[in-house]
mmCIF file of C-alpha atoms in Angstrom:
data_model
loop_
_atom_site.group_PDB
_atom_site.id
_atom_site.type_symbol
_atom_site.label_atom_id
_atom_site.label_comp_id
_atom_site.label_asym_id
_atom_site.label_seq_id
_atom_site.Cartn_x
_atom_site.Cartn_y
_atom_site.Cartn_z
ATOM 1 C CA MET A 5 28.557 31.892 -62.653
ATOM 2 C CA ILE A 6 27.676 29.068 -60.230
ATOM 3 C CA VAL A 7 25.601 26.086 -60.426
ATOM 4 C CA GLN A 8 22.747 27.839 -58.886
ATOM 5 C CA ASP A 9 22.530 30.300 -61.749
ATOM 6 C CA VAL A 10 22.382 27.455 -64.213
ATOM 7 C CA ILE A 11 19.612 25.775 -62.139
ATOM 8 C CA ASP A 12 17.609 29.065 -62.101
ATOM 9 C CA LYS A 13 17.714 29.096 -65.782
ATOM 10 C CA LEU A 14 16.714 25.420 -66.098
ATOM 11 C CA GLU A 15 13.784 25.832 -63.736
ATOM 12 C CA ARG A 16 12.357 28.947 -65.416
ATOM 13 C CA GLN A 17 12.031 26.751 -68.478
ATOM 14 C CA SER A 18 10.864 23.609 -66.535
ATOM 15 C CA PRO A 19 9.441 24.422 -63.088
ATOM 16 C CA ILE A 20 10.512 21.667 -60.620
ATOM 17 C CA ASP A 21 7.007 21.448 -59.343
ATOM 18 C CA ALA A 22 5.922 20.122 -62.626
ATOM 19 C CA ALA A 23 7.727 16.840 -62.146
ATOM 20 C CA MET A 24 5.720 13.718 -61.409
ATOM 21 C CA GLU A 25 5.533 12.678 -57.624
ATOM 22 C CA TRP A 26 7.526 9.550 -58.331
ATOM 23 C CA ASP A 27 10.156 11.497 -59.918
ATOM 24 C CA ASN A 28 13.502 12.568 -58.537
ATOM 25 C CA VAL A 29 14.636 15.670 -60.242
ATOM 26 C CA GLY A 30 16.924 18.663 -59.319
ATOM 27 C CA LEU A 31 20.532 18.954 -58.040
ATOM 28 C CA LEU A 32 21.342 15.381 -57.069
ATOM 29 C CA VAL A 33 25.174 15.637 -56.426
ATOM 30 C CA GLY A 34 27.241 18.410 -55.658
ATOM 31 C CA ASP A 35 27.513 22.117 -54.439
ATOM 32 C CA ALA A 36 24.965 24.732 -55.738
ATOM 33 C CA ASN A 37 27.786 27.421 -55.169
ATOM 34 C CA LYS A 38 30.384 25.794 -57.195
ATOM 35 C CA GLU A 39 31.754 27.928 -60.148
ATOM 36 C CA VAL A 40 30.720 26.625 -63.584
ATOM 37 C CA LYS A 41 32.799 27.038 -66.671
ATOM 38 C CA ARG A 42 32.084 23.770 -68.543
ATOM 39 C CA ILE A 43 28.722 21.902 -68.800
ATOM 40 C CA TYR A 44 28.203 18.391 -70.162
ATOM 41 C CA ILE A 45 24.729 17.274 -71.490
ATOM 42 C CA ALA A 46 23.414 13.842 -71.966
ATOM 43 C CA LEU A 47 20.423 11.762 -71.698
ATOM 44 C CA ASP A 48 21.674 9.334 -69.046
ATOM 45 C CA ALA A 49 24.395 9.615 -66.438
ATOM 46 C CA THR A 50 26.137 6.300 -67.506
ATOM 47 C CA ASP A 51 29.653 5.279 -66.505
ATOM 48 C CA GLU A 52 30.609 6.294 -70.001
ATOM 49 C CA VAL A 53 28.880 9.817 -69.995
ATOM 50 C CA ILE A 54 30.502 10.591 -66.505
ATOM 51 C CA LYS A 55 33.888 9.565 -68.115
ATOM 52 C CA HIS A 56 33.338 11.694 -71.025
ATOM 53 C CA ALA A 57 32.223 14.699 -68.917
ATOM 54 C CA ALA A 58 35.290 14.371 -66.743
ATOM 55 C CA ASP A 59 37.604 14.165 -69.941
ATOM 56 C CA VAL A 60 36.545 17.568 -70.891
ATOM 57 C CA LYS A 61 36.789 18.834 -67.196
ATOM 58 C CA ALA A 62 33.121 19.564 -66.800
ATOM 59 C CA ASP A 63 32.051 21.269 -63.814
ATOM 60 C CA MET A 64 28.482 20.252 -64.059
ATOM 61 C CA LEU A 65 26.605 17.361 -65.784
ATOM 62 C CA ILE A 66 22.924 17.696 -66.714
ATOM 63 C CA THR A 67 20.874 14.803 -67.844
ATOM 64 C CA HIS A 68 17.248 13.989 -68.588
ATOM 65 C CA HIS A 69 16.961 10.728 -66.766
ATOM 66 C CA PRO A 70 17.905 10.869 -63.054
ATOM 67 C CA LEU A 71 20.706 8.640 -61.879
ATOM 68 C CA ILE A 72 19.124 8.374 -58.625
ATOM 69 C CA PHE A 73 15.305 7.413 -58.072
ATOM 70 C CA SER A 74 14.872 5.899 -54.799
ATOM 71 C CA GLY A 75 16.730 6.276 -51.431
ATOM 72 C CA MET A 76 20.340 5.012 -51.036
ATOM 73 C CA LYS A 77 21.357 3.693 -47.568
ATOM 74 C CA SER A 78 25.014 3.642 -48.595
ATOM 75 C CA ILE A 79 27.265 4.875 -51.378
ATOM 76 C CA THR A 80 29.921 2.433 -52.294
ATOM 77 C CA SER A 81 31.749 1.240 -55.370
ATOM 78 C CA ASP A 82 30.043 -2.066 -55.121
ATOM 79 C CA ASP A 83 26.801 -0.662 -56.463
ATOM 80 C CA PHE A 84 26.692 0.780 -59.901
ATOM 81 C CA ILE A 85 24.873 3.999 -58.965
ATOM 82 C CA GLY A 86 27.019 4.457 -56.007
ATOM 83 C CA ARG A 87 30.170 3.988 -58.229
ATOM 84 C CA ARG A 88 28.892 6.803 -60.519
ATOM 85 C CA VAL A 89 28.054 8.985 -57.587
ATOM 86 C CA ILE A 90 31.689 8.600 -56.363
ATOM 87 C CA SER A 91 32.886 9.401 -59.824
ATOM 88 C CA LEU A 92 30.930 12.537 -59.843
ATOM 89 C CA VAL A 93 32.290 13.685 -56.430
ATOM 90 C CA LYS A 94 35.916 12.576 -57.289
ATOM 91 C CA ASN A 95 35.793 14.739 -60.430
ATOM 92 C CA ASP A 96 34.093 17.751 -58.410
ATOM 93 C CA MET A 97 31.317 17.618 -60.808
ATOM 94 C CA ALA A 98 27.744 18.775 -59.912
ATOM 95 C CA TYR A 99 24.924 16.813 -61.310
ATOM 96 C CA TYR A 100 21.431 18.031 -62.172
ATOM 97 C CA ALA A 101 18.538 15.977 -63.450
ATOM 98 C CA ILE A 102 15.637 17.408 -65.474
ATOM 99 C CA HIS A 103 13.080 14.694 -66.243
ATOM 100 C CA THR A 104 9.314 14.679 -66.186
ATOM 101 C CA ASN A 105 9.462 18.418 -65.486
ATOM 102 C CA PHE A 106 10.997 18.853 -68.809
ATOM 103 C CA ASP A 107 8.612 16.335 -70.361
ATOM 104 C CA VAL A 108 5.812 18.612 -69.377
ATOM 105 C CA TYR A 109 7.578 21.900 -70.531
ATOM 106 C CA GLY A 110 9.591 20.997 -73.437
ATOM 107 C CA MET A 111 9.597 17.340 -74.739
ATOM 108 C CA GLY A 112 6.307 17.383 -76.144
ATOM 109 C CA ALA A 113 6.644 20.680 -77.849
ATOM 110 C CA LEU A 114 9.964 19.483 -79.410
ATOM 111 C CA ALA A 115 8.121 16.206 -80.640
ATOM 112 C CA GLN A 116 5.260 18.183 -82.140
ATOM 113 C CA GLU A 117 7.751 20.506 -83.918
ATOM 114 C CA ALA A 118 9.641 17.578 -85.321
ATOM 115 C CA LEU A 119 6.611 15.958 -86.708
ATOM 116 C CA GLY A 120 4.942 19.165 -87.899
ATOM 117 C CA LEU A 121 1.698 18.472 -86.222
ATOM 118 C CA ILE A 122 -1.045 21.370 -86.428
ATOM 119 C CA ASP A 123 -3.782 22.068 -83.787
ATOM 120 C CA ALA A 124 -1.689 20.124 -81.125
ATOM 121 C CA LEU A 125 -2.557 20.041 -77.511
ATOM 122 C CA PRO A 126 -0.871 18.127 -74.587
ATOM 123 C CA LEU A 127 -1.904 14.516 -74.810
ATOM 124 C CA ASP A 128 -2.100 14.280 -70.900
ATOM 125 C CA ILE A 129 -2.491 17.402 -68.992
ATOM 126 C CA SER A 130 -0.664 17.305 -65.655
ATOM 127 C CA HIS A 131 0.418 20.929 -64.702
ATOM 128 C CA GLY A 132 -1.685 23.855 -65.492
ATOM 129 C CA GLU A 133 -2.381 23.788 -69.105
ATOM 130 C CA GLU A 134 0.689 21.876 -69.917
ATOM 131 C CA GLY A 135 1.305 18.032 -69.746
ATOM 132 C CA ILE A 136 3.076 15.022 -71.183
ATOM 133 C CA GLY A 137 3.030 14.402 -75.075
ATOM 134 C CA ARG A 138 1.104 16.014 -77.803
ATOM 135 C CA ILE A 139 -1.972 15.161 -79.878
ATOM 136 C CA GLY A 140 -2.518 16.891 -83.125
ATOM 137 C CA ASN A 141 -3.197 16.460 -86.813
ATOM 138 C CA PHE A 142 -1.444 16.449 -90.071
ATOM 139 C CA ALA A 143 -2.951 18.625 -92.878
ATOM 140 C CA VAL A 144 -3.671 15.530 -94.923
ATOM 141 C CA PRO A 145 -3.796 11.721 -94.242
ATOM 142 C CA ILE A 146 -0.619 9.727 -94.522
ATOM 143 C CA LYS A 147 -0.016 5.982 -94.841
ATOM 144 C CA LEU A 148 1.178 4.402 -91.699
ATOM 145 C CA LYS A 149 4.214 3.110 -93.676
ATOM 146 C CA LYS A 150 5.108 6.566 -94.885
ATOM 147 C CA LEU A 151 4.735 7.951 -91.348
ATOM 148 C CA ALA A 152 7.087 5.257 -89.971
ATOM 149 C CA ALA A 153 9.663 6.390 -92.625
ATOM 150 C CA GLU A 154 9.266 9.955 -91.706
ATOM 151 C CA ILE A 155 9.902 9.044 -88.136
ATOM 152 C CA LYS A 156 13.099 7.499 -88.836
ATOM 153 C CA LYS A 157 14.332 10.323 -90.864
ATOM 154 C CA LYS A 158 13.204 13.232 -88.699
ATOM 155 C CA PHE A 159 14.238 11.497 -85.240
ATOM 156 C CA LYS A 160 17.387 9.774 -86.787
ATOM 157 C CA VAL A 161 16.520 6.526 -85.788
ATOM 158 C CA ASP A 162 17.655 3.173 -87.593
ATOM 159 C CA ALA A 163 14.389 1.140 -86.971
ATOM 160 C CA VAL A 164 10.931 1.444 -85.781
ATOM 161 C CA ARG A 165 8.330 -1.229 -84.878
ATOM 162 C CA VAL A 166 4.778 -0.684 -86.200
ATOM 163 C CA TYR A 167 1.569 -2.379 -84.924
ATOM 164 C CA GLY A 168 -1.305 -1.980 -87.275
ATOM 165 C CA ASP A 169 -1.975 -2.099 -91.057
ATOM 166 C CA VAL A 170 1.010 -0.315 -92.603
ATOM 167 C CA ASP A 171 -1.145 0.614 -95.732
ATOM 168 C CA SER A 172 -3.864 2.290 -93.638
ATOM 169 C CA LYS A 173 -3.994 6.109 -93.580
ATOM 170 C CA VAL A 174 -3.672 8.165 -90.248
ATOM 171 C CA GLN A 175 -4.115 11.849 -89.704
ATOM 172 C CA LYS A 176 -4.902 12.408 -85.901
ATOM 173 C CA ILE A 177 -1.444 11.775 -84.312
ATOM 174 C CA ALA A 178 -0.503 11.331 -80.604
ATOM 175 C CA ILE A 179 3.118 11.096 -79.613
ATOM 176 C CA SER A 180 4.643 10.559 -76.194
ATOM 177 C CA PRO A 181 8.461 10.561 -76.117
ATOM 178 C CA GLY A 182 10.010 7.951 -73.705
ATOM 179 C CA SER A 183 7.965 5.173 -72.243
ATOM 180 C CA GLY A 184 4.378 5.725 -73.304
ATOM 181 C CA LYS A 185 2.256 2.520 -72.740
ATOM 182 C CA SER A 186 0.457 4.467 -69.903
ATOM 183 C CA GLU A 187 -0.902 6.904 -72.532
ATOM 184 C CA ILE A 188 -2.476 4.117 -74.738
ATOM 185 C CA ASP A 189 -5.971 4.592 -73.074
ATOM 186 C CA ASN A 190 -5.730 8.337 -73.137
ATOM 187 C CA ALA A 191 -4.771 8.466 -76.891
ATOM 188 C CA ILE A 192 -7.539 6.095 -77.822
ATOM 189 C CA GLU A 193 -10.169 8.144 -75.865
ATOM 190 C CA GLN A 194 -9.170 11.232 -77.658
ATOM 191 C CA GLY A 195 -9.435 9.557 -81.116
ATOM 192 C CA ALA A 196 -5.766 9.253 -82.220
ATOM 193 C CA ASP A 197 -5.300 7.066 -85.361
ATOM 194 C CA VAL A 198 -1.794 6.251 -84.129
ATOM 195 C CA LEU A 199 0.383 6.809 -80.892
ATOM 196 C CA ILE A 200 4.203 7.230 -81.464
ATOM 197 C CA THR A 201 6.223 6.234 -78.441
ATOM 198 C CA GLY A 202 8.742 3.796 -77.018
ATOM 199 C CA ASP A 203 8.860 0.771 -74.733
ATOM 200 C CA ILE A 204 5.838 -0.800 -75.960
ATOM 201 C CA GLY A 205 5.341 -4.611 -75.250
ATOM 202 C CA HIS A 206 3.753 -7.295 -77.344
ATOM 203 C CA HIS A 207 0.263 -7.168 -75.833
ATOM 204 C CA ASP A 208 0.228 -3.498 -75.565
ATOM 205 C CA GLY A 209 0.743 -3.237 -79.169
ATOM 206 C CA ILE A 210 -1.697 -5.964 -80.507
ATOM 207 C CA ASP A 211 -4.321 -5.017 -78.048
ATOM 208 C CA SER A 212 -4.128 -1.305 -79.126
ATOM 209 C CA VAL A 213 -4.569 -2.314 -82.682
ATOM 210 C CA ALA A 214 -7.726 -4.359 -81.684
ATOM 211 C CA ARG A 215 -9.104 -1.235 -80.080
ATOM 212 C CA GLY A 216 -8.522 0.806 -83.420
ATOM 213 C CA MET A 217 -5.375 2.619 -82.906
ATOM 214 C CA ALA A 218 -2.058 1.746 -84.503
ATOM 215 C CA ILE A 219 1.378 2.175 -82.655
ATOM 216 C CA ILE A 220 4.739 3.136 -83.733
ATOM 217 C CA ASP A 221 7.644 2.288 -81.336
ATOM 218 C CA ALA A 222 10.704 4.246 -82.123
ATOM 219 C CA GLY A 223 12.327 3.469 -78.883
ATOM 220 C CA HIS A 224 12.732 5.305 -75.639
ATOM 221 C CA TYR A 225 16.172 6.906 -76.596
ATOM 222 C CA GLY A 226 14.888 7.287 -80.235
ATOM 223 C CA LEU A 227 12.312 9.987 -79.342
ATOM 224 C CA GLU A 228 13.964 11.564 -76.334
ATOM 225 C CA HIS A 229 17.567 12.124 -77.724
ATOM 226 C CA LEU A 230 16.110 15.520 -78.926
ATOM 227 C CA PHE A 231 16.632 16.745 -75.299
ATOM 228 C CA ILE A 232 20.307 16.913 -75.807
ATOM 229 C CA ASP A 233 20.525 19.414 -78.636
ATOM 230 C CA TYR A 234 17.727 21.492 -77.370
ATOM 231 C CA MET A 235 19.426 21.874 -73.930
ATOM 232 C CA ALA A 236 22.722 22.654 -75.564
ATOM 233 C CA TYR A 237 20.827 25.536 -77.534
ATOM 234 C CA TYR A 238 18.898 26.675 -74.436
ATOM 235 C CA LEU A 239 21.842 26.933 -72.167
ATOM 236 C CA GLY A 240 24.121 28.201 -74.990
ATOM 237 C CA ASP A 241 22.487 30.226 -77.817
ATOM 238 C CA GLY A 242 19.211 30.495 -76.120
ATOM 239 C CA HIS A 243 20.653 32.191 -72.967
ATOM 240 C CA ASP A 244 23.748 34.318 -72.300
ATOM 241 C CA LEU A 245 25.978 32.010 -70.192
ATOM 242 C CA SER A 246 28.882 34.189 -70.548
ATOM 243 C CA GLY A 247 32.220 32.094 -70.507
ATOM 244 C CA ILE A 248 30.427 28.811 -70.193
ATOM 245 C CA LYS A 249 31.421 26.073 -72.814
ATOM 246 C CA ILE A 250 28.844 23.539 -73.617
ATOM 247 C CA PHE A 251 29.477 20.002 -74.494
ATOM 248 C CA THR A 252 27.089 17.095 -75.444
ATOM 249 C CA GLU A 253 27.123 13.390 -75.542
ATOM 250 C CA GLU A 254 27.318 12.065 -79.092
ATOM 251 C CA LYS A 255 24.089 10.452 -80.247
ATOM 252 C CA CYS A 256 24.320 6.759 -79.657
ATOM 253 C CA ASN A 257 21.536 4.158 -79.256
ATOM 254 C CA PRO A 258 22.079 2.087 -75.974
ATOM 255 C CA TYR A 259 21.595 -1.171 -77.888
ATOM 256 C CA TYR A 260 22.158 -2.694 -81.225
ATOM 257 C CA THR A 261 19.887 -3.913 -83.798
ATOM 258 C CA LEU A 262 21.122 -7.006 -85.648
#
């Protein structure tokens, strides 16, 4: 099997034309005709991740967030992105990023399933009938405090930040894994009682509460690390990639809460 065969499977699940215009997805480093026997999956192509992938002699690295977003006029070890590209090339490792196209055709559904939402639809339709996030309901209202505890448990995060009355009850739930402040207006317009997302700033949070919607910030990584296990299943148990070994980066928040 070659890199292009893996790409074909990835793009059947998440068509590349579903990615946002500003995004940079697809094969970013390497040869599409390279033979693949070992794949490493992570959320970000950090120095540590690339080293871990090299340690297991991975032929291909797949991440959710692209290492390269904007044009590069030079690739040198003086720049942290250039250093990582050089490391990928030195280790003869193809590198593929599957970002907002997976958000549209995967991440929202994973979050919906983890939460147990019913009657859920895309929060922000961007490609056909699919789109970013989900908005749906719980069968019965739940206290915001209890929902926060459930998110910590179901998404395996150590802490969340809650904007709103923790004793109030919520039932219509919006979730946008990753950085979701751009979805606040959309969630409010659709009548959500709470938006679950990451990367919420002080004013975003308090202003949302003033407009009648609570927010639970579970962190960018906290909600999106679901990608790793899902992609390992999709390429492993989910599809017959005969002779391919799948390795995954161990779950680890990129910061400490002290």
